[in-house]
Short mmCIF file of C-alpha atoms in Angstrom, two decimals:
data_model
loop_
_atom_site.label_atom_id
_atom_site.label_comp_id
_atom_site.label_asym_id
_atom_site.label_seq_id
_atom_site.Cartn_x
_atom_site.Cartn_y
_atom_site.Cartn_z
CA MET A 1 79.37 133.56 39.23
CA THR A 2 77.67 135.57 41.96
CA LEU A 3 79.82 137.06 44.71
CA VAL A 4 78.16 137.92 48.02
CA ILE A 5 79.99 139.94 50.68
CA THR A 6 79.02 139.09 54.26
CA PRO A 7 77.62 142.20 56.02
CA LEU A 8 79.81 141.99 59.11
CA LYS A 9 78.04 144.92 60.76
CA TYR A 10 75.21 142.55 61.72
CA LEU A 11 77.51 140.28 63.72
CA ALA A 12 77.72 140.66 67.49
CA ASP A 13 80.50 142.90 68.82
CA SER A 14 83.45 140.75 69.89
CA ASN A 15 85.39 143.89 70.87
CA PRO A 16 82.56 145.93 72.42
CA ALA A 17 84.73 148.70 73.86
CA TRP A 18 86.04 149.65 70.42
CA SER A 19 82.76 149.05 68.56
CA GLY A 20 80.92 151.30 71.01
CA LEU A 21 83.50 154.06 70.59
CA TRP A 22 83.35 153.73 66.81
CA ARG A 23 79.56 153.92 66.56
CA GLY A 24 79.26 156.61 69.21
CA ALA A 25 81.93 158.98 67.92
CA LEU A 26 84.65 158.02 65.43
CA ARG A 27 82.50 156.98 62.47
CA HIS A 28 81.05 160.49 62.27
CA PHE A 29 84.43 162.01 61.38
CA GLY A 30 84.59 160.61 57.84
CA LEU A 31 87.95 158.89 58.21
CA ASP A 32 87.65 156.39 55.33
CA GLY A 33 89.60 158.40 52.77
CA ARG A 34 92.03 160.01 55.15
CA GLY A 35 95.50 158.96 56.15
CA ARG A 36 98.16 156.89 54.50
CA LEU A 37 99.00 153.76 56.45
CA PRO A 38 100.83 150.63 55.21
CA HIS A 39 98.64 147.85 53.87
CA PRO A 40 98.72 145.09 56.54
CA PHE A 41 98.72 142.20 54.04
CA GLY A 42 100.28 143.51 50.85
CA GLU A 43 101.72 146.44 48.96
CA GLY A 44 100.29 149.93 48.87
CA GLU A 45 98.56 152.04 51.49
CA VAL A 46 95.14 152.25 53.13
CA GLY A 47 93.27 154.96 55.01
CA PHE A 48 92.62 155.29 58.72
CA GLY A 49 89.10 153.93 58.32
CA THR A 50 90.38 150.55 57.14
CA TYR A 51 92.40 150.06 60.31
CA PHE A 52 89.60 151.37 62.49
CA ARG A 53 87.12 148.88 61.01
CA LEU A 54 89.67 146.09 61.42
CA LEU A 55 89.61 146.69 65.18
CA HIS A 56 86.02 145.45 65.35
CA PHE A 57 87.61 142.00 64.85
CA LYS A 58 84.59 140.56 63.03
CA ALA A 59 84.79 137.87 60.36
CA ASN A 60 82.96 135.28 58.36
CA HIS A 61 85.55 132.67 59.30
CA ARG A 62 83.79 129.71 57.69
CA LYS A 63 85.61 127.59 55.10
CA THR A 64 82.97 125.54 53.28
CA LEU A 65 82.37 124.18 49.80
CA ILE A 66 79.22 122.62 48.36
CA SER A 67 79.10 121.03 44.91
CA ASP A 68 76.44 119.10 43.03
CA GLU A 69 76.29 116.63 40.19
CA GLY A 70 72.67 115.88 39.43
CA ASP A 71 71.07 114.54 42.59
CA ARG A 72 74.44 113.98 44.24
CA TRP A 73 75.62 116.76 46.53
CA LEU A 74 79.00 116.92 48.24
CA GLY A 75 80.07 119.05 51.18
CA LEU A 76 83.54 120.07 52.32
CA ILE A 77 84.32 121.68 55.68
CA SER A 78 87.90 122.77 56.19
CA SER A 79 90.26 124.84 58.29
CA ALA A 80 92.04 126.10 55.15
CA ASN A 81 91.66 129.56 53.65
CA PRO A 82 91.76 129.58 49.81
CA HIS A 83 94.41 132.26 49.90
CA ASP A 84 97.89 132.46 48.38
CA ALA A 85 99.58 133.47 51.63
CA SER A 86 97.92 130.54 53.44
CA CYS A 87 99.00 127.84 51.00
CA TRP A 88 101.90 126.63 53.19
CA HIS A 89 99.81 126.26 56.34
CA HIS A 90 98.90 122.90 57.89
CA ASN A 91 95.14 122.22 57.60
CA LEU A 92 92.52 119.47 57.71
CA ALA A 93 89.33 119.05 55.66
CA LEU A 94 86.45 116.58 55.77
CA ARG A 95 84.37 115.65 52.72
CA PHE A 96 80.88 114.16 53.07
CA ASP A 97 77.52 113.67 51.39
CA GLY A 98 73.98 112.81 52.42
CA PRO A 99 71.47 114.95 54.37
CA ALA A 100 74.22 116.83 56.22
CA VAL A 101 75.02 118.64 52.96
CA ALA A 102 71.51 120.10 53.01
CA ASP A 103 72.14 121.20 56.59
CA LEU A 104 75.35 122.88 55.46
CA MET A 105 73.47 124.69 52.69
CA THR A 106 70.90 125.85 55.25
CA THR A 107 73.64 127.49 57.31
CA GLU A 108 74.96 129.28 54.23
CA ASN A 109 71.45 130.34 53.23
CA GLN A 110 71.21 132.09 56.59
CA VAL A 111 74.23 134.18 55.65
CA LEU A 112 72.68 134.91 52.24
CA ALA A 113 69.56 136.14 54.03
CA LEU A 114 71.72 138.36 56.22
CA ALA A 115 73.08 139.91 53.02
CA GLY A 116 69.60 140.31 51.52
CA GLU A 117 70.15 137.59 48.91
CA ALA A 118 67.75 134.84 47.82
CA PRO A 119 68.37 131.35 49.26
CA ILE A 120 69.68 128.45 47.19
CA ASP A 121 67.29 125.51 46.93
CA VAL A 122 68.58 122.07 47.88
CA PRO A 123 66.78 118.92 46.65
CA ALA A 124 65.79 116.15 49.04
CA LEU A 125 68.92 114.09 49.62
CA PRO A 126 69.13 110.35 50.42
CA ALA A 127 68.29 109.50 54.01
CA GLU A 128 71.45 107.41 54.35
CA PRO A 129 74.89 108.88 53.57
CA VAL A 130 76.80 107.39 50.69
CA SER A 131 80.35 106.28 51.31
CA ILE A 132 82.80 108.87 50.02
CA GLY A 133 86.49 108.62 50.70
CA ILE A 134 86.94 108.17 54.43
CA LEU A 135 83.29 108.83 55.39
CA ALA A 136 80.94 105.85 55.23
CA PRO A 137 77.42 104.79 56.37
CA ALA A 138 78.80 103.45 59.68
CA LEU A 139 79.35 107.06 60.70
CA GLN A 140 77.02 109.83 61.75
CA VAL A 141 77.85 113.38 60.69
CA ALA A 142 76.37 116.69 61.80
CA VAL A 143 77.06 120.29 60.82
CA LEU A 144 77.72 122.64 63.73
CA THR A 145 78.03 126.43 63.76
CA GLU A 146 79.23 129.04 66.26
CA ALA A 147 78.05 128.30 69.82
CA GLY A 148 76.80 124.88 68.72
CA ILE A 149 80.46 123.89 68.24
CA ARG A 150 81.29 125.04 71.76
CA ASP A 151 78.37 123.19 73.31
CA ARG A 152 79.17 119.92 71.54
CA VAL A 153 82.88 120.07 72.38
CA LEU A 154 82.15 120.76 76.05
CA ALA A 155 79.59 117.95 76.16
CA GLU A 156 82.10 115.48 74.69
CA LEU A 157 84.86 116.56 77.08
CA GLN A 158 82.58 116.34 80.11
CA LYS A 159 81.80 112.69 79.29
CA LEU A 160 85.45 111.62 79.34
CA ARG A 161 86.59 109.08 81.90
CA SER A 162 89.61 106.93 82.71
CA GLY A 163 90.76 104.98 79.67
CA ASP A 164 89.47 107.52 77.14
CA ARG A 165 91.96 109.25 74.84
CA VAL A 166 91.89 112.87 73.68
CA ARG A 167 94.00 114.27 70.85
CA LEU A 168 93.71 118.01 70.19
CA ALA A 169 95.51 119.92 67.41
CA MET A 170 94.74 123.63 67.49
CA PHE A 171 95.91 126.92 66.01
CA TYR A 172 94.44 129.03 68.84
CA LEU A 173 93.41 127.57 72.21
CA ALA A 174 92.12 130.18 74.65
CA HIS A 175 88.45 129.48 75.49
CA ARG A 176 88.22 129.35 79.27
CA PRO A 177 85.45 126.71 79.66
CA ILE A 178 87.26 124.40 77.21
CA VAL A 179 90.60 124.84 78.97
CA ARG A 180 88.91 123.97 82.27
CA ALA A 181 87.14 120.98 80.68
CA LEU A 182 90.43 119.61 79.33
CA ILE A 183 92.04 119.87 82.76
CA ALA A 184 89.00 118.25 84.40
CA ALA A 185 89.07 115.37 81.88
CA HIS A 186 92.75 114.81 82.63
CA ARG A 187 92.02 114.71 86.36
CA ARG A 188 89.30 112.10 85.78
CA GLY A 189 91.91 109.85 84.16
CA ALA A 190 91.53 110.55 80.44
CA GLU A 191 94.77 110.59 78.44
CA VAL A 192 95.03 114.10 76.97
CA ARG A 193 97.64 115.13 74.42
CA ILE A 194 97.65 118.56 72.82
CA LEU A 195 99.58 119.82 69.78
CA LEU A 196 99.59 123.60 69.45
CA ASP A 197 100.91 126.20 67.07
CA ALA A 198 103.49 128.25 68.97
CA ASN A 199 101.90 131.49 67.65
CA HIS A 200 105.31 132.49 66.37
CA ASP A 201 104.58 133.69 62.81
CA ALA A 202 101.76 135.27 60.82
CA PHE A 203 102.28 136.06 57.13
CA GLY A 204 105.84 137.24 57.55
CA HIS A 205 105.25 139.05 60.83
CA ARG A 206 106.67 137.82 64.14
CA LYS A 207 104.10 137.13 66.89
CA ASP A 208 104.58 137.08 70.65
CA GLY A 209 103.13 133.64 71.45
CA LEU A 210 99.69 134.73 72.64
CA PRO A 211 97.51 132.94 73.55
CA ASN A 212 98.85 129.40 73.15
CA ARG A 213 102.03 129.70 75.20
CA GLN A 214 100.12 131.08 78.17
CA VAL A 215 97.41 128.41 77.95
CA ALA A 216 100.09 125.73 77.52
CA TRP A 217 101.70 126.88 80.78
CA GLU A 218 98.38 126.33 82.53
CA LEU A 219 97.91 122.91 80.94
CA ASP A 220 101.48 121.84 81.68
CA ARG A 221 101.10 122.78 85.35
CA ALA A 222 97.99 120.59 85.45
CA GLY A 223 100.01 117.64 84.12
CA ILE A 224 98.69 117.58 80.55
CA ALA A 225 101.15 116.64 77.81
CA VAL A 226 101.70 119.53 75.38
CA ARG A 227 103.95 119.77 72.32
CA TRP A 228 104.42 122.45 69.67
CA PHE A 229 104.13 122.05 65.94
CA LYS A 230 107.51 122.80 64.40
CA THR A 231 106.85 125.55 61.87
CA GLN A 232 109.24 127.52 59.69
CA GLY A 233 107.26 130.63 58.82
CA GLU A 234 104.00 128.82 58.13
CA GLN A 235 101.24 128.14 60.66
CA ALA A 236 99.79 124.94 62.11
CA HIS A 237 96.35 126.17 61.12
CA GLY A 238 94.31 123.00 61.67
CA LYS A 239 91.59 122.91 64.34
CA TRP A 240 90.48 119.44 65.35
CA LEU A 241 89.56 117.35 68.36
CA LEU A 242 89.70 113.54 68.27
CA ILE A 243 88.23 111.40 71.05
CA ARG A 244 88.49 107.61 71.23
CA ARG A 245 86.63 106.12 74.17
CA ALA A 246 87.41 103.01 76.15
CA ASP A 247 83.95 101.67 75.21
CA GLY A 248 84.88 101.72 71.50
CA GLY A 249 83.20 104.96 70.46
CA GLY A 250 84.89 107.70 68.47
CA CYS A 251 84.25 111.40 67.89
CA LEU A 252 85.97 113.91 65.61
CA VAL A 253 85.23 117.65 65.54
CA SER A 254 86.99 119.65 62.83
CA GLY A 255 86.47 122.78 60.77
CA SER A 256 87.06 126.51 60.87
CA ALA A 257 86.70 127.23 64.58
CA ASN A 258 89.62 127.96 66.84
CA PHE A 259 88.84 127.24 70.48
CA THR A 260 88.54 130.89 71.54
CA ARG A 261 85.78 133.16 72.83
CA ARG A 262 85.54 134.96 69.48
CA ASN A 263 85.20 131.74 67.51
CA LEU A 264 82.89 129.80 69.82
CA ASP A 265 80.68 132.30 71.64
CA GLY A 266 78.68 133.58 68.68
CA PHE A 267 80.85 136.43 67.38
CA ASN A 268 82.53 135.10 64.22
CA LEU A 269 80.69 132.94 61.72
CA GLU A 270 82.13 129.41 62.04
CA THR A 271 81.38 125.92 60.69
CA ASP A 272 82.60 122.56 61.98
CA LEU A 273 81.67 118.97 61.23
CA VAL A 274 81.24 116.42 64.01
CA VAL A 275 81.71 112.76 63.07
CA THR A 276 80.76 109.95 65.45
CA GLY A 277 80.94 106.18 65.13
CA PRO A 278 83.11 103.17 66.02
CA ALA A 279 86.60 104.26 67.08
CA ALA A 280 88.01 101.48 64.88
CA HIS A 281 86.62 103.17 61.76
CA SER A 282 89.20 104.41 59.28
CA VAL A 283 88.29 108.09 59.71
CA PHE A 284 89.31 108.03 63.37
CA GLN A 285 92.25 105.76 62.68
CA SER A 286 93.52 108.05 59.90
CA VAL A 287 93.35 111.22 61.99
CA GLY A 288 94.78 109.40 65.01
CA THR A 289 97.68 108.09 62.95
CA LEU A 290 98.35 111.61 61.65
CA PHE A 291 98.45 112.98 65.19
CA GLU A 292 100.75 110.25 66.53
CA ARG A 293 103.10 110.65 63.56
CA GLN A 294 103.45 114.34 64.32
CA TRP A 295 103.59 113.83 68.10
CA ARG A 296 106.29 111.14 67.94
CA ASN A 297 108.25 112.64 65.00
CA GLU A 298 108.00 109.40 63.06
CA ASP A 299 109.79 108.61 59.79
CA GLY A 300 112.79 110.65 60.89
CA ILE A 301 110.92 113.94 60.38
CA GLU A 302 110.75 116.55 63.15
CA PHE A 303 107.08 117.57 63.06
CA SER A 304 106.83 118.74 66.67
CA LEU A 305 108.93 120.15 69.50
CA ALA A 306 108.98 119.55 73.25
CA TYR A 307 106.96 121.89 75.44
CA GLY A 308 110.10 123.46 76.90
CA VAL A 309 111.21 124.89 73.54
CA PHE A 310 108.55 127.63 73.61
CA ALA A 311 107.52 127.48 77.26
CA GLU A 312 106.66 130.84 78.81
CA ARG A 313 106.06 131.12 82.53
CA ARG A 314 105.45 134.83 83.03
CA LEU A 315 102.49 135.83 85.18
CA LEU A 316 102.03 139.29 83.64
CA LYS A 317 101.83 137.85 80.14
CA TYR A 318 99.38 135.20 81.34
CA LEU A 319 97.19 137.95 82.84
CA ARG A 320 97.45 139.82 79.55
CA TYR A 321 96.09 136.77 77.73
CA ARG A 322 93.21 136.50 80.21
CA PHE A 323 92.30 140.17 79.71
CA MET A 324 92.50 139.91 75.92
CA GLU A 325 90.33 136.79 75.81
CA PHE A 326 87.76 138.33 78.17
CA SER A 327 87.58 141.77 76.57
CA GLY A 328 87.93 141.00 72.88
CA TRP A 329 90.97 143.29 72.51
CA SER A 330 92.86 140.62 70.58
CA THR A 331 93.26 139.04 67.17
CA PHE A 332 92.41 135.57 68.50
#
């Protein structure tokens, strides 16, 4: 097995104020081996340099898997981290085959090139996708990365009209153009329902609700229905958008990307899959049924909570969210 570490230094600066200070001054002081600070995710201690590099807030945030069996290649795009501490989180994954798997490999080869590694060859794959699980030839699939995810999501939201239905489940929702597009779609008559993580917990640490509670306040004031996933220490870590149009079309966007500036504006490495086809197809029906089950607390299980349970209506905290999203001084 070959392990390749993504060279994060080549990614754009999502927190430019800190990255500029680090490159201009702090990195010259040789801080890597100095200091004894608690390890943020486990036992033991780390030096000052570890924390200082963390403040760049850069990541290869993709969660992809490609496997092959002869001429048959399978792709998996997920929101789930293969990580012990993440095993309790709520996530969603899509499995597919056909030419889109070659596209997925191309995106990963670009990261290999960034690391100075040789690309992995992919054979010519069948022109028509083969039915696997919930994905079938009636559907079209496309691999999206970074800003391509943002552009596709905005394009889909801008097309919404009266009678269309939007279902959004998201771990972090903060991206200003997407927030505005959701409100605009609601005002044009689309039915918008949003399920959010309350940003209450992170690996045993208590969080302060940023950014979702501040964005939810804005959405609630606009008349959009918002509920919270009910979590008990875990996170509602899925990131997916489901659209079912009055004309019978369906669209699903799901993968690694939170709807934030860092995830969608070309800072982190991200991968999503977009699936389009008839809204009556089982892939859209399955995800829609999952959402409604959680929204309505079906089967006597309390999956979600009313907006008022975690509502926050504090202007200063809202302004703090806006500054953090704009500047990059945030973990979202």
